[in-house]
Coordinates of C-alpha atoms in Angstrom, one line a residue:
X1 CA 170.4 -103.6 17.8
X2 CA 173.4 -104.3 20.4
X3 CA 172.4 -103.6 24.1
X4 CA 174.8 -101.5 26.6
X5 CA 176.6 -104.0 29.1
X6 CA 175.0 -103.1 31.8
X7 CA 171.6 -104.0 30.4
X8 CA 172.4 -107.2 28.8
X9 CA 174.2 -108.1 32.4
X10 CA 171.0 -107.5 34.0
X11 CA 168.6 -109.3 31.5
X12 CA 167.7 -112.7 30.6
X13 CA 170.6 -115.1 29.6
X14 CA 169.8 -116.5 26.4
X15 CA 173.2 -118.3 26.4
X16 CA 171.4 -120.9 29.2
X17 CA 169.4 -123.6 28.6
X18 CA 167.6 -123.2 31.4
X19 CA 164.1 -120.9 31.4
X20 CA 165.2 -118.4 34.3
X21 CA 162.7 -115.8 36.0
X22 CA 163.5 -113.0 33.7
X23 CA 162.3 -114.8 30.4
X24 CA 159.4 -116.2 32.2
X25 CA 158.7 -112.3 33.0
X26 CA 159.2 -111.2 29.2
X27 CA 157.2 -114.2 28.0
X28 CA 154.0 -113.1 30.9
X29 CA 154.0 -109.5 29.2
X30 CA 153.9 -110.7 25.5
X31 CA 151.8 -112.8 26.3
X32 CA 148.8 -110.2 27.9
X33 CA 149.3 -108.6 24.8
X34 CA 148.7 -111.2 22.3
X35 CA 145.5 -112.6 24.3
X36 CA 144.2 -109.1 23.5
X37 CA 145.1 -109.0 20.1
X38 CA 143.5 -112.4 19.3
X39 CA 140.6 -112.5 22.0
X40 CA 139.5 -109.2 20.2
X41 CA 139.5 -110.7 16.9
X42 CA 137.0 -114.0 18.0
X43 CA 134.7 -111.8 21.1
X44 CA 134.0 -109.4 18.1
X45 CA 132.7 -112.2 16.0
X46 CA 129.8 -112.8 18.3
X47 CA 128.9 -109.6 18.4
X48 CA 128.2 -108.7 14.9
X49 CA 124.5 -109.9 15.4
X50 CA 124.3 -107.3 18.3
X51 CA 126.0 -104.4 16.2
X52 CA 122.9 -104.9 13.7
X53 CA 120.5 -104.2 16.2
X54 CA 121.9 -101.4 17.8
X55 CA 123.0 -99.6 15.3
X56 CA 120.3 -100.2 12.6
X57 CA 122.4 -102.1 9.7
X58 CA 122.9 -104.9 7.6
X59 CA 125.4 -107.8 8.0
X60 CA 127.2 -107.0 5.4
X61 CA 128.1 -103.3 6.9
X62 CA 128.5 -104.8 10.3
X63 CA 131.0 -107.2 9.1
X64 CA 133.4 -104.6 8.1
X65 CA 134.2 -103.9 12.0
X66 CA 135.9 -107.3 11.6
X67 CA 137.3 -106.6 8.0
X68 CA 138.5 -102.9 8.7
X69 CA 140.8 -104.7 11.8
X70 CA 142.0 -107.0 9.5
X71 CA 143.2 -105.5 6.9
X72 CA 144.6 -102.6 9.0
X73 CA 146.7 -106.1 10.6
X74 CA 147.8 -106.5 7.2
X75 CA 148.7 -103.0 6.1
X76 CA 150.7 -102.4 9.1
X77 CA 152.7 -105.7 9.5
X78 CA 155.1 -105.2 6.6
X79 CA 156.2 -102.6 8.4
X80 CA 156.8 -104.1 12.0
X81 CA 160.3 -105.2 11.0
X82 CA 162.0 -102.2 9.7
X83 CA 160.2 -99.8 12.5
X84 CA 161.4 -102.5 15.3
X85 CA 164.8 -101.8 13.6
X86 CA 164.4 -98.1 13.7
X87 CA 162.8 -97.6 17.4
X88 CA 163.9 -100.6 19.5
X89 CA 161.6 -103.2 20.0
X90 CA 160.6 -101.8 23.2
X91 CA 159.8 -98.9 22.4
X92 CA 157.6 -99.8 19.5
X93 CA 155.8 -102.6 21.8
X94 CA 154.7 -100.1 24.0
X95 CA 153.5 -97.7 21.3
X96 CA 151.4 -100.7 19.6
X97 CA 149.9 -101.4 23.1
X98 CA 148.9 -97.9 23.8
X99 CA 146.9 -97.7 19.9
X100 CA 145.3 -100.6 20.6
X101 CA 143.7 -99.8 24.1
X102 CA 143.2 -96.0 22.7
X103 CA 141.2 -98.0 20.0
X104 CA 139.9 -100.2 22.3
X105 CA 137.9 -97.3 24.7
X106 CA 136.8 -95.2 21.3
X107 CA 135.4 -98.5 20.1
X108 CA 133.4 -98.5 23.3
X109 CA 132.2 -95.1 22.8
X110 CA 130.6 -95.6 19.2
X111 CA 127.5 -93.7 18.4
X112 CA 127.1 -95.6 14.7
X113 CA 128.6 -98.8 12.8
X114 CA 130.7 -96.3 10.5
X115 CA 132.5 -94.6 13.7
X116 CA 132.8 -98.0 15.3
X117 CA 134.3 -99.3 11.9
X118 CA 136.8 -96.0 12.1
X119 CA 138.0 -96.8 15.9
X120 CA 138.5 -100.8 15.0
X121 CA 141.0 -99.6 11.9
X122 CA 142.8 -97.9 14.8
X123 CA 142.9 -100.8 17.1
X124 CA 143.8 -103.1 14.0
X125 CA 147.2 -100.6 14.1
X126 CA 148.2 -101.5 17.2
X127 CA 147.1 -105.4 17.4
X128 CA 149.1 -105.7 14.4
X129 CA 152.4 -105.2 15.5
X130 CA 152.1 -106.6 18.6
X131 CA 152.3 -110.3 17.9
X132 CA 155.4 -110.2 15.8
X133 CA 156.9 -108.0 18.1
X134 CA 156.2 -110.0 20.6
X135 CA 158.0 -113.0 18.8
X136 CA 161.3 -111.2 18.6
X137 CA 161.2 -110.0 21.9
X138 CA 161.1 -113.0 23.1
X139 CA 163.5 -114.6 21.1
X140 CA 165.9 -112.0 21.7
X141 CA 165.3 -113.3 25.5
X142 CA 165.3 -116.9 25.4
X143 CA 168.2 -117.1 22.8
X144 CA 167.7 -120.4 20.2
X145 CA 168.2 -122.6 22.6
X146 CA 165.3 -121.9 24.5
X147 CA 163.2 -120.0 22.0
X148 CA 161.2 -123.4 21.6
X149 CA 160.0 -123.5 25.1
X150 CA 159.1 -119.5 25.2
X151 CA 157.2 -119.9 21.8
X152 CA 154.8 -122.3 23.3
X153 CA 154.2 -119.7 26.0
X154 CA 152.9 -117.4 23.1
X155 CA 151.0 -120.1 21.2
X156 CA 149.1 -120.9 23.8
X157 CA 146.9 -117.2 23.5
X158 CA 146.9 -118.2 19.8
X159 CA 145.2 -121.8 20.2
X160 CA 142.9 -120.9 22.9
X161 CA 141.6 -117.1 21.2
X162 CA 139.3 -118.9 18.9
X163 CA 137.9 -120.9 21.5
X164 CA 137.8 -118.3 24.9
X165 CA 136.5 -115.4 22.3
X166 CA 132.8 -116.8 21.5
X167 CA 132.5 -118.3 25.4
X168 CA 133.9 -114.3 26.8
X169 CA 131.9 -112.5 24.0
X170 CA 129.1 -114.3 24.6
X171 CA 129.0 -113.8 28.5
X172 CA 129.9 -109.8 28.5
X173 CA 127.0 -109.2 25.8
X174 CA 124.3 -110.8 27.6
X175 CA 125.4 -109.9 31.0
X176 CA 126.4 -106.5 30.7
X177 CA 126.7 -104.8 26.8
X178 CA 128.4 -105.1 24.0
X179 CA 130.6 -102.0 24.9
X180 CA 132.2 -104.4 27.2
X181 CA 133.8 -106.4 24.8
X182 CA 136.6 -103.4 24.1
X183 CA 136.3 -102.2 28.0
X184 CA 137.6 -105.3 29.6
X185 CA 141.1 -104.2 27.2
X186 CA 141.4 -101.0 28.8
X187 CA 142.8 -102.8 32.3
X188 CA 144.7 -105.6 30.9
X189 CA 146.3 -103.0 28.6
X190 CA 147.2 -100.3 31.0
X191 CA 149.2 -103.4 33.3
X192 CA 150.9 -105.0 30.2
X193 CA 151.9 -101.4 29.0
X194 CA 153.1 -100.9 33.1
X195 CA 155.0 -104.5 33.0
X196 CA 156.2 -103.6 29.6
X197 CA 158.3 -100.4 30.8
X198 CA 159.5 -102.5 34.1
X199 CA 160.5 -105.7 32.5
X200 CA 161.8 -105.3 29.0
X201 CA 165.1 -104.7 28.3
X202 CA 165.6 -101.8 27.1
X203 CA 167.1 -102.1 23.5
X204 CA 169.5 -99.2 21.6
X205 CA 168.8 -99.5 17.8
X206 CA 171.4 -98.5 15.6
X207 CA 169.7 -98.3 12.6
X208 CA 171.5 -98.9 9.2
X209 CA 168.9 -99.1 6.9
X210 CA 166.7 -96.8 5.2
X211 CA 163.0 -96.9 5.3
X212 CA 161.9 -99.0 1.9
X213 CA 159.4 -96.4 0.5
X214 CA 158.9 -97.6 -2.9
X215 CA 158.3 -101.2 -1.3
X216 CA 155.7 -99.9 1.4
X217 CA 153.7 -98.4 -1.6
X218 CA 153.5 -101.7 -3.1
X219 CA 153.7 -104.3 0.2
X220 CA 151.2 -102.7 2.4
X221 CA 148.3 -101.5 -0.1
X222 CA 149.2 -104.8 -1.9
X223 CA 148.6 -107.4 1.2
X224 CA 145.3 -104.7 2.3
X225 CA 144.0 -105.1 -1.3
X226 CA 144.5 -108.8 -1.7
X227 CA 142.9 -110.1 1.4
X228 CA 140.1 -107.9 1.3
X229 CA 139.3 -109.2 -2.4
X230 CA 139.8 -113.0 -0.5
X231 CA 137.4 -111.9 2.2
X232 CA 134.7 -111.2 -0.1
X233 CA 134.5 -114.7 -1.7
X234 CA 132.1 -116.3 1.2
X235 CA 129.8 -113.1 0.9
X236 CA 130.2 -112.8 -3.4
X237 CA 129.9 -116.4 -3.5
X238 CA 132.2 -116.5 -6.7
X239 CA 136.0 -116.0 -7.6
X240 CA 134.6 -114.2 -10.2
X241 CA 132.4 -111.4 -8.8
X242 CA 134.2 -107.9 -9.1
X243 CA 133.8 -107.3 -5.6
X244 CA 136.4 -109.8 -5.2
X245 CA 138.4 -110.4 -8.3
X246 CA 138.8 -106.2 -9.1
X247 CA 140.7 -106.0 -5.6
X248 CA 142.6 -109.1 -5.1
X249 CA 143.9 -108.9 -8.8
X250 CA 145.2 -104.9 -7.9
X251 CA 146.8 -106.4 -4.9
X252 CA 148.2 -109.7 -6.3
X253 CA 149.9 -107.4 -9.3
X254 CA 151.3 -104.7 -6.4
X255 CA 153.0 -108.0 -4.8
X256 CA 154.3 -109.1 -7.7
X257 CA 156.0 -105.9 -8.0
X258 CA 157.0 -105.9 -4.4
X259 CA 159.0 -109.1 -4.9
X260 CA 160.6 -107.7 -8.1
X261 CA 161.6 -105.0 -6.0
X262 CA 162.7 -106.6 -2.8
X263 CA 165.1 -108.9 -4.5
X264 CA 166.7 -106.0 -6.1
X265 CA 166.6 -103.8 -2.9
X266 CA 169.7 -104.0 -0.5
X267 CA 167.3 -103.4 2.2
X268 CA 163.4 -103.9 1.5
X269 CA 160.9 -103.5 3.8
X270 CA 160.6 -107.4 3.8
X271 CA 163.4 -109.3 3.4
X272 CA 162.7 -112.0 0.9
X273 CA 166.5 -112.8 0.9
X274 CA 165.9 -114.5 4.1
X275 CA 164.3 -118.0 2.1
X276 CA 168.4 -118.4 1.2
X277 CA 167.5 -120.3 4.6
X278 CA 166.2 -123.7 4.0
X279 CA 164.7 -124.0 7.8
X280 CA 163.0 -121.2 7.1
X281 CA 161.5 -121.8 3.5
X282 CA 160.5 -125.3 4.8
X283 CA 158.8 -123.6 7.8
X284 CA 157.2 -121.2 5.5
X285 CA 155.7 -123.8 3.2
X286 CA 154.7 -125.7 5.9
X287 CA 152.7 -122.8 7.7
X288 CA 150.8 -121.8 4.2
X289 CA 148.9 -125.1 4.1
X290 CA 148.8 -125.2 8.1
X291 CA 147.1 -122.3 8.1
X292 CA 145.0 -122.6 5.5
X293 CA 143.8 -125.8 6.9
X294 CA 143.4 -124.9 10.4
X295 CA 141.7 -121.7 10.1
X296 CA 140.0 -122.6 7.6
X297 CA 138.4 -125.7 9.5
X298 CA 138.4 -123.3 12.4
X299 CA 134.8 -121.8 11.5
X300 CA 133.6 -124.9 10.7
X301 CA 132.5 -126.6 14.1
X302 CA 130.6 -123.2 15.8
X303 CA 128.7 -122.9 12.7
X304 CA 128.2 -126.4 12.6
X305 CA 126.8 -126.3 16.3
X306 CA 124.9 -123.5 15.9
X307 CA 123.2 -124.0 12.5
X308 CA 122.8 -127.7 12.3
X309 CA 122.7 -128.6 16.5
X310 CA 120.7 -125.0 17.5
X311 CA 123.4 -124.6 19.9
X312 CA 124.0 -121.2 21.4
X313 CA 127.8 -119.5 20.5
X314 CA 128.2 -119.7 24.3
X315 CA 127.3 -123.6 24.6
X316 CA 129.2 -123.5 20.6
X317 CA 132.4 -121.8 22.5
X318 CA 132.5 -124.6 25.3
X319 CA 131.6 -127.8 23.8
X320 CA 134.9 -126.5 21.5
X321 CA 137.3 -126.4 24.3
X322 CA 138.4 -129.8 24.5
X323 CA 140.5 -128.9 21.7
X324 CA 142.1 -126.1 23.5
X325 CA 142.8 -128.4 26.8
X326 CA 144.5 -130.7 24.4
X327 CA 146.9 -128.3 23.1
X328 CA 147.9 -126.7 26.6
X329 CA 148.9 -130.3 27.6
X330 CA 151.0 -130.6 24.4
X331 CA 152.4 -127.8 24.3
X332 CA 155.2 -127.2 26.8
X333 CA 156.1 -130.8 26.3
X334 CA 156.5 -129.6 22.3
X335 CA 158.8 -126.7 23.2
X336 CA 160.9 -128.6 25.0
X337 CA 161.3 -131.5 22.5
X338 CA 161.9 -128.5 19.9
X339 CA 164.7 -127.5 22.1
X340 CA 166.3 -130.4 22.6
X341 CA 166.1 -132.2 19.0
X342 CA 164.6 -129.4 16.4
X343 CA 161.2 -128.8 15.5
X344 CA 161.0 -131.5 12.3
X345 CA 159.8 -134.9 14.3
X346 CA 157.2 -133.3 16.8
X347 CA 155.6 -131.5 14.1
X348 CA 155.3 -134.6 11.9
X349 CA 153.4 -136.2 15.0
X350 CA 151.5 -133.7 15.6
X351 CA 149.9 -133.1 11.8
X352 CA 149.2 -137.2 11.9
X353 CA 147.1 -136.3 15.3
X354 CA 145.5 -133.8 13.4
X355 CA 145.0 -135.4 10.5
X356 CA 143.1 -138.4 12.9
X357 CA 141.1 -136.0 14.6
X358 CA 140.1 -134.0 11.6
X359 CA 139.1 -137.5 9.6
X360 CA 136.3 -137.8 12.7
X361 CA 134.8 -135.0 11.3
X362 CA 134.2 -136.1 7.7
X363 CA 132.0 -138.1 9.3
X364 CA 129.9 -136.2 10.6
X365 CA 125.6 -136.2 11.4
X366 CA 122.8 -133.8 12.5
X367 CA 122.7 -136.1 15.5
X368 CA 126.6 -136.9 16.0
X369 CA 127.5 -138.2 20.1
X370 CA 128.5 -134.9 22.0
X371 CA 131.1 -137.1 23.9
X372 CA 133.1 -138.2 21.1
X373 CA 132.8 -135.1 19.3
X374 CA 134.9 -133.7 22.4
X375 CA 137.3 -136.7 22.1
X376 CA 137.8 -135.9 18.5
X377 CA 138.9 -132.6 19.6
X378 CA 140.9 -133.2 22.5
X379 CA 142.7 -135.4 19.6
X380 CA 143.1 -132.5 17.7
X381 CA 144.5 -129.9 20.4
X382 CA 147.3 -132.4 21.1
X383 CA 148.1 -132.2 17.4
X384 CA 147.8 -128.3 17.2
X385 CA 150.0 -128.1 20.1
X386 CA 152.9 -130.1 18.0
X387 CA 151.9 -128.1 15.5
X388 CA 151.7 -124.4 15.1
X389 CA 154.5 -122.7 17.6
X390 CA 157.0 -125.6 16.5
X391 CA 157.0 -124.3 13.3
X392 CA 157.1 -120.7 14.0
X393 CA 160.1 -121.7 16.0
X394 CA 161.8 -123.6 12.8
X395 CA 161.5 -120.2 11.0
X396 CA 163.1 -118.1 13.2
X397 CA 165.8 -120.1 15.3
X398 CA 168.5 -120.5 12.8
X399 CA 168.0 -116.3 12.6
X400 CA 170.4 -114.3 13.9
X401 CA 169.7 -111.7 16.3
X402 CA 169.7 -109.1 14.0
X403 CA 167.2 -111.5 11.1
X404 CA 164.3 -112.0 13.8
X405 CA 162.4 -109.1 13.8
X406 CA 162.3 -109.0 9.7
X407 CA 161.5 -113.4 10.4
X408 CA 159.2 -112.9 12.8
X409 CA 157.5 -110.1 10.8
X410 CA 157.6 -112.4 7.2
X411 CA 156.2 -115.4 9.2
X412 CA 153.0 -113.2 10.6
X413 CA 152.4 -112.1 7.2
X414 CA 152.1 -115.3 6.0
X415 CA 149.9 -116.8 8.8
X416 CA 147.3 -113.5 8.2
X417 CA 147.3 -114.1 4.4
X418 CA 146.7 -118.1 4.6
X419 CA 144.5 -117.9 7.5
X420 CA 142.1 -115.5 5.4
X421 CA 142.5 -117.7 2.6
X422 CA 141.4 -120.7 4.2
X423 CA 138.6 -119.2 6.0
X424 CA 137.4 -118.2 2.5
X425 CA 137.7 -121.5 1.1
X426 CA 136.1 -123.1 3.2
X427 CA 133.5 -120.9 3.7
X428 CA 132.6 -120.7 -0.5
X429 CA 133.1 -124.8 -0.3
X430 CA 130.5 -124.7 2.1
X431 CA 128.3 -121.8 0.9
X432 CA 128.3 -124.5 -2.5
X433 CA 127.5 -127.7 -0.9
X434 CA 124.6 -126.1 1.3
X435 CA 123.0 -124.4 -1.7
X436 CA 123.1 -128.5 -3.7
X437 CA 121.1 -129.8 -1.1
X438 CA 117.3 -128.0 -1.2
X439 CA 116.4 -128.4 2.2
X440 CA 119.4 -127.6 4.2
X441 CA 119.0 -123.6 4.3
X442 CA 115.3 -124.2 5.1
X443 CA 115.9 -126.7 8.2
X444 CA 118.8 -124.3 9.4
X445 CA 116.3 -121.6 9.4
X446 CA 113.4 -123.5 11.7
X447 CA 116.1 -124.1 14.4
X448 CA 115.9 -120.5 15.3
X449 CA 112.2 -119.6 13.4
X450 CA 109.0 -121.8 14.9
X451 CA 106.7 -120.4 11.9
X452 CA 109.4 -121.4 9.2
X453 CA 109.2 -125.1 11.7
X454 CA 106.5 -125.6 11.5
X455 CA 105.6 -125.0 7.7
X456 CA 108.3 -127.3 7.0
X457 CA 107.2 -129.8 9.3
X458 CA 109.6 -132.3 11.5
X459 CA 110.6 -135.1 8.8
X460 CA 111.4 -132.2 6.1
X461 CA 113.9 -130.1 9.2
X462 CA 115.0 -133.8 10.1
X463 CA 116.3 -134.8 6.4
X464 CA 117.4 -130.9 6.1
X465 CA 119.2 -131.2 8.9
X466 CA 120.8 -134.5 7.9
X467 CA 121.5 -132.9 4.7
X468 CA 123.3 -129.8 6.2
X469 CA 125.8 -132.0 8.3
X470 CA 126.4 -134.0 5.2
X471 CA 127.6 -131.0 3.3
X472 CA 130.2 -129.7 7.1
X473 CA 131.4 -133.2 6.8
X474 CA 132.1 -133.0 3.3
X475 CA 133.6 -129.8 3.8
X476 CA 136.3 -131.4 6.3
X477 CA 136.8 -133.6 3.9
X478 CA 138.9 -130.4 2.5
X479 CA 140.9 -129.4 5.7
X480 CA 141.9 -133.3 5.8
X481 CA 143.6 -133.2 2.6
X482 CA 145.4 -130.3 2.8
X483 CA 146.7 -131.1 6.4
X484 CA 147.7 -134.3 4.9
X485 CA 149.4 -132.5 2.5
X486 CA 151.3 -130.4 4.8
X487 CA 153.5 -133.7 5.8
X488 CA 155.5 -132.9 2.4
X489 CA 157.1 -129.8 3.3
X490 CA 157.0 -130.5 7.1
X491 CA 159.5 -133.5 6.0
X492 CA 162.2 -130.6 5.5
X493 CA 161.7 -129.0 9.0
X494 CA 165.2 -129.4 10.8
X495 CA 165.9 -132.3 12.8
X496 CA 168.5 -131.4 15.0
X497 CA 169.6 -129.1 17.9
X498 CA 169.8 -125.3 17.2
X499 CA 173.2 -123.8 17.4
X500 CA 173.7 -121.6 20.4
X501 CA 173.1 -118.0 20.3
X502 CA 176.7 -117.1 19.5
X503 CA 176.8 -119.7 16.7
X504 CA 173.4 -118.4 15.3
X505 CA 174.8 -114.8 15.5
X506 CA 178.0 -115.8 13.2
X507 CA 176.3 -117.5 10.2
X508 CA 175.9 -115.2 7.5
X509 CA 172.2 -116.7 6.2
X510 CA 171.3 -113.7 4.2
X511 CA 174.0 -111.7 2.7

């Protein structure tokens, strides 16, 4: 995708080390998109209770306005890096904006769940492609130099969305309705779709590929199929229920075949021949257990608050932010150091924070100090900080300019896939240790139910209680270990400068 003259003369300078006003400008845009995008995914969460009520249906049907988005995410990501190819990044920016806030307002005008599931598959279209196209846009600004600093920009929508989604959920439900929660997209859209046009550079594809077919018959059904069949362990319980082995056995075969066809396809829709790059195999590894960890241990503490402490998902939402002040004070510091001496060393500090703050939770009691609870977490958002953007920023600086939108796109598709299979994990590990302990479920129950209290009495809710925390704490015990293990491929992260843009843009890496 090479730019006219004139238009890379008037754009950002990604040959500077300095962050000048017209990446800062880029880097505000993506960034309105991608809190939408992730805000949406968390302020829908807290609503699922509501869409019961209003619209007359189970939990089960109402969580599939959260499961339709997702795996719409996942069926349209594989294709993010050929289209951005095709179009222009730019272009294809401002089409994914404009689905997701036409999703957005038809959301808002939902008569039953099944039309509210439809209009959320549409926003999932759009919210898909914007993160990853955010990530090349602004790589393509900054330049690998710099790219470390802008990423933290972007990260910092990604840290604080599961823990400004419960608090905004919770406020535009109870003070004004739940068709608020898609509403409040409609004006932030419409500016970043204005900005958008006014501040991008405007790209010129030259496109030299032809669109993958075959592999989109197999990638996209294949990542759809898969995660759904993950998604379905907390609800089935079991691995082995068909609800969830039937799909996720269909999808694991159909990406199987998709990798027997990529590495035999000069250009496939996603380009496995980019792990020839050891950064970005290292970074790849490293994110899988990441994310598996941390979203996984993500749903953890609001259930924990709610369930065990009675807490509402507003006081849940803000008693978690600690964690996110923690990783805003982390994070531009992270960039920088990324910049200036690779991403390898501040990562490595920041999973041993992690690691410290996560080993405070195995500890954990019905009756555990609010106040170093929050320490605990503030711990934790100084490690996430180190953490997650750093090595999204390993995978794709040693791209060249033509390699980051196909990078950026393979690195998404990997955080969606092992986020969803750590939030299952967790949530069956859980599901498990509650169901071993018989008065757990009962105590959780009387938080919210005075008859169900007051059969049980207040020593049975008292050693249910104590018994419920045992089995969260136990369950951390989980996310500990696997962040733990994350230091093993994190070892491999590069240590040293990045090259400079015209450097990166003269290695051949792939071919």
């Amino acid at each position: 995708m090479t730019q006219p003259p004139d238009i890379q003369a008037a754009g950002p300078d990604p040959s500077s080390d300095k962050l000048d006003a017209a990446v800062f400008k880029v880097a505000g845009v993506v960034v309105l998109g991608a809190i939408m995008s992730i805000l949406d995914i968390t302020v829908v969460t807290v609503a699922l209770p509501t869409f019961q009520i209003e619209f007359g249906t189970s939990y089960a049907i109402a969580a599939w306005t959260m499961t339709g988005y997702t795996l719409a995410l996942a069926t349209v990501i594989p294709l993010t890096g050929w289209a951005a190819d095709r179009f222009g990044t730019k272009r294809l920016y401002m089409a994914a904006l404009t689905f997701f806030v036409l999703g957005s307002l038809l959301c808002s005008t939902a008569w039953n769940i099944e039309s509210l599931i439809a209009f959320r598959v549409i926003q999932g279209i759009g919210g898909g492609m914007l993160m990853p196209l955010g990530m090349t846009i602004m790589t393509h600004a900054a330049g690998p130099q710099r790219v470390g600093r802008v990423m933290a920009v972007l990260g910092v929508p990604m840290l604080l969305g599961p823990i400004g989604g419960p608090i905004l959920g919770g406020w535009l439900i109870d003070a004004f309705s739940w068709h608020w929660i898609f509403l409040i997209n409609l004006p932030i859209g419409i500016v970043a779709l204005v900005l958008a046009f006014l501040i991008f550079p405007a790209d010129k594809p030259e496109p030299s590929e032809s669109f993958d077919f075959l592999g989109m018959l197999l990638a996209s059904p294949g990542l759809a199929l898969f995660l759904y069949g993950v998604s379905s362990i907390p609800e089935a319980g079991t691995v082995t229920a068909r609800k969830v082995l039937i799909p996720a056995a269909i999808g694991l075969v159909l990406l199987v075949a998709f990798v027997f066809h990529a590495l035999r396809t000069k250009h496939p829709l996603i380009d496995l021949h980019l792990f020839r790059n050891k950064a970005l195999t290292a970074s790849v590894l490293t994110m899988v257990l990441f994310a598996i960890a941390f979203f996984g241990a993500g749903l953890l503490l609001p259930s924990y608050l709610q369930q065990v402490r009675g807490e509402s998902a507003l006081a849940a939402g803000l008693l978690i932010a600690p964690q996110g002040f923690g990783a805003m004070l982390t994070m531009p510091i992270a960039g920088r150091f990324v910049d200036k001496y690779g991403p390898g060393k501040i990562v490595m500090v920041g999973i041993v924070l992690l690691a410290i703050g996560t080993a405070f939770f195995t500890q954990l009691e019905a009756d555990t100090s609010y106040l170093v609870m929050c320490l605990a977490l503030l711990v934790m958002g100084l490690g996430m900080g180190c953490t997650m953007m750093p090595i999204m920023t390993a995978a794709i600086q040693t791209l060249t300019h033509q390699q980051v939108a196909r990078g950026s796109t393979l690195m998404n598709i990997i955080n969606q896939t092992a986020g969803s299979i750590g939030t299952a994990t967790m949530s069956v590990v859980l599901t498990n240790l509650l169901k071993d302990q018989p008065l757990a479920g009962p105590a959780i129950v009387a938080n919210s139910d005075p008859a169900v209290a007051q059969q049980l009495g207040p020593d049975a809710i008292a050693t249910g209680l104590d018994q419920a925390a045992q089995a969260f704490s136990d369950t951390y015990i989980v996310a500990l270990v696997l962040i733990v293990l994350t230091l093993v491929p994190a070892f491999f992260l590069p240590r040293t400068k990045p090259a400079t843009a015209q450097d990166a843009d003269a290695k051949v890496l792939v071919h």
